[in-house]
């Protein structure tokens, strides 16, 4: 059961890491898009009339605002994924430690059982040797 839980936690950790990587990739793409929009704005203002430039500037600012909102949302999602990742990692480590403690306890119990079995065997052998010595003098 513990092993299954550990495997499940490791799978969740891997999934969250993939999500985190995906969010980072999307974040970088959005940053590139913002840079491209700013470059277009700078180029577009060179050959336009005042009203065209004003309209273009308004449109680009709106698009920039949307991209910034998306960027903020992606950053928040990334931060949540990082926090979830840390939480899952600590839970995985805790479960692993519990499994190791259980294995150590089992090993100790197995060793104690073997020692007791050996002591019992030795006691029986010494008891049978002592019993045969006591029976010899009572003979003829």
Short mmCIF file of C-alpha atoms in Angstrom, two decimals:
data_model
loop_
_atom_site.label_atom_id
_atom_site.label_comp_id
_atom_site.label_asym_id
_atom_site.label_seq_id
_atom_site.Cartn_x
_atom_site.Cartn_y
_atom_site.Cartn_z
CA UNK A 1 0.00 0.00 0.00
CA UNK A 2 2.79 2.41 0.92
CA UNK A 3 4.61 1.54 -2.28
CA UNK A 4 1.49 2.29 -4.32
CA UNK A 5 1.07 5.61 -2.52
CA UNK A 6 4.70 6.45 -3.19
CA UNK A 7 4.35 5.59 -6.88
CA UNK A 8 1.19 7.71 -7.07
CA UNK A 9 2.92 10.65 -5.40
CA UNK A 10 5.90 10.31 -7.77
CA UNK A 11 3.54 10.30 -10.76
CA UNK A 12 1.78 13.39 -9.43
CA UNK A 13 5.15 15.04 -8.92
CA UNK A 14 6.18 14.25 -12.51
CA UNK A 15 2.86 15.56 -13.84
CA UNK A 16 3.22 18.78 -11.90
CA UNK A 17 6.78 19.19 -13.10
CA UNK A 18 5.59 18.79 -16.70
CA UNK A 19 2.86 21.36 -16.06
CA UNK A 20 5.43 23.71 -14.59
CA UNK A 21 7.68 23.30 -17.61
CA UNK A 22 4.72 23.90 -19.93
CA UNK A 23 3.78 27.06 -18.05
CA UNK A 24 7.36 28.33 -18.25
CA UNK A 25 7.37 27.72 -22.01
CA UNK A 26 4.06 29.54 -22.42
CA UNK A 27 5.35 32.39 -20.28
CA UNK A 28 8.42 32.79 -22.47
CA UNK A 29 6.27 32.77 -25.61
CA UNK A 30 4.05 35.49 -24.19
CA UNK A 31 7.11 37.58 -23.36
CA UNK A 32 8.33 37.18 -26.95
CA UNK A 33 4.92 38.25 -28.23
CA UNK A 34 5.06 41.34 -26.04
CA UNK A 35 8.48 42.20 -27.39
CA UNK A 36 7.20 41.78 -30.95
CA UNK A 37 4.22 44.02 -30.27
CA UNK A 38 6.48 46.71 -28.86
CA UNK A 39 8.73 46.45 -31.92
CA UNK A 40 5.69 46.73 -34.22
CA UNK A 41 4.56 49.78 -32.31
CA UNK A 42 7.92 51.46 -32.74
CA UNK A 43 7.99 50.66 -36.49
CA UNK A 44 4.35 51.51 -37.07
CA UNK A 45 4.61 55.00 -35.68
CA UNK A 46 7.24 56.07 -38.23
CA UNK A 47 5.02 56.30 -41.34
CA UNK A 48 1.54 57.01 -39.93
CA UNK A 49 -0.59 60.07 -39.56
CA UNK A 50 -1.48 61.31 -36.09
CA UNK A 51 -4.92 59.65 -35.91
CA UNK A 52 -3.64 56.36 -37.36
CA UNK A 53 -0.77 56.34 -34.93
CA UNK A 54 -3.10 57.19 -32.07
CA UNK A 55 -5.51 54.40 -33.04
CA UNK A 56 -2.62 51.94 -33.51
CA UNK A 57 -1.15 52.99 -30.16
CA UNK A 58 -4.49 52.48 -28.42
CA UNK A 59 -4.88 49.05 -30.02
CA UNK A 60 -1.37 48.01 -29.09
CA UNK A 61 -1.79 49.23 -25.52
CA UNK A 62 -4.99 47.20 -25.23
CA UNK A 63 -3.21 44.14 -26.62
CA UNK A 64 -0.29 44.80 -24.30
CA UNK A 65 -2.66 45.00 -21.32
CA UNK A 66 -4.22 41.67 -22.31
CA UNK A 67 -0.82 40.06 -22.69
CA UNK A 68 0.30 41.41 -19.34
CA UNK A 69 -2.84 39.99 -17.71
CA UNK A 70 -2.16 36.64 -19.36
CA UNK A 71 1.43 36.83 -18.24
CA UNK A 72 0.37 37.52 -14.66
CA UNK A 73 -2.08 34.62 -14.77
CA UNK A 74 0.64 32.32 -16.08
CA UNK A 75 3.03 33.47 -13.37
CA UNK A 76 0.42 32.76 -10.71
CA UNK A 77 -0.29 29.35 -12.20
CA UNK A 78 3.45 28.63 -12.30
CA UNK A 79 3.81 29.70 -8.66
CA UNK A 80 0.92 27.43 -7.66
CA UNK A 81 2.47 24.55 -9.60
CA UNK A 82 5.82 25.15 -7.89
CA UNK A 83 4.14 25.18 -4.47
CA UNK A 84 2.21 22.00 -5.30
CA UNK A 85 5.42 20.45 -6.58
CA UNK A 86 7.21 21.22 -3.31
CA UNK A 87 4.29 19.90 -1.29
CA UNK A 88 4.18 16.68 -3.29
CA UNK A 89 7.95 16.30 -3.02
CA UNK A 90 7.87 16.65 0.77
CA UNK A 91 4.97 14.19 1.00
CA UNK A 92 6.88 11.73 -1.19
CA UNK A 93 9.95 12.07 1.01
CA UNK A 94 7.81 11.55 4.13
CA UNK A 95 6.25 8.39 2.68
CA UNK A 96 9.65 7.11 1.63
CA UNK A 97 10.97 7.68 5.13
CA UNK A 98 7.99 5.80 6.58
CA UNK A 99 8.63 2.90 4.22
CA UNK A 100 12.29 2.80 5.21
CA UNK A 101 11.37 2.84 8.90
CA UNK A 102 8.93 -0.02 8.33
CA UNK A 103 11.56 -2.02 6.48
CA UNK A 104 14.08 -1.42 9.25
CA UNK A 105 11.55 -2.57 11.86
CA UNK A 106 10.78 -5.68 9.81
CA UNK A 107 14.48 -6.43 9.44
CA UNK A 108 14.98 -6.06 13.20
CA UNK A 109 12.03 -8.36 13.92
CA UNK A 110 13.28 -10.96 11.43
CA UNK A 111 16.74 -10.87 12.98
CA UNK A 112 15.27 -11.26 16.50
CA UNK A 113 13.16 -14.21 15.35
CA UNK A 114 16.23 -15.90 13.83
CA UNK A 115 18.24 -15.35 17.01
CA UNK A 116 15.44 -16.77 19.16
CA UNK A 117 15.09 -19.78 16.86
CA UNK A 118 18.84 -20.42 17.10
CA UNK A 119 18.71 -20.10 20.89
CA UNK A 120 15.77 -22.51 21.04
CA UNK A 121 17.57 -24.99 18.81
CA UNK A 122 20.72 -24.72 20.92
CA UNK A 123 18.69 -25.16 24.12
CA UNK A 124 16.98 -28.24 22.74
CA UNK A 125 20.29 -29.74 21.64
CA UNK A 126 21.93 -29.07 24.99
CA UNK A 127 18.83 -30.44 26.73
CA UNK A 128 18.93 -33.66 24.71
CA UNK A 129 22.66 -34.04 25.37
CA UNK A 130 22.12 -33.51 29.09
CA UNK A 131 19.19 -35.95 29.04
CA UNK A 132 21.29 -38.67 27.41
CA UNK A 133 24.05 -38.21 30.00
CA UNK A 134 21.58 -38.59 32.81
CA UNK A 135 20.16 -41.79 31.31
CA UNK A 136 23.58 -43.47 30.92
CA UNK A 137 24.45 -43.81 34.64
CA UNK A 138 21.06 -45.30 35.40
CA UNK A 139 21.75 -48.23 33.09
CA UNK A 140 23.06 -51.62 34.39
#
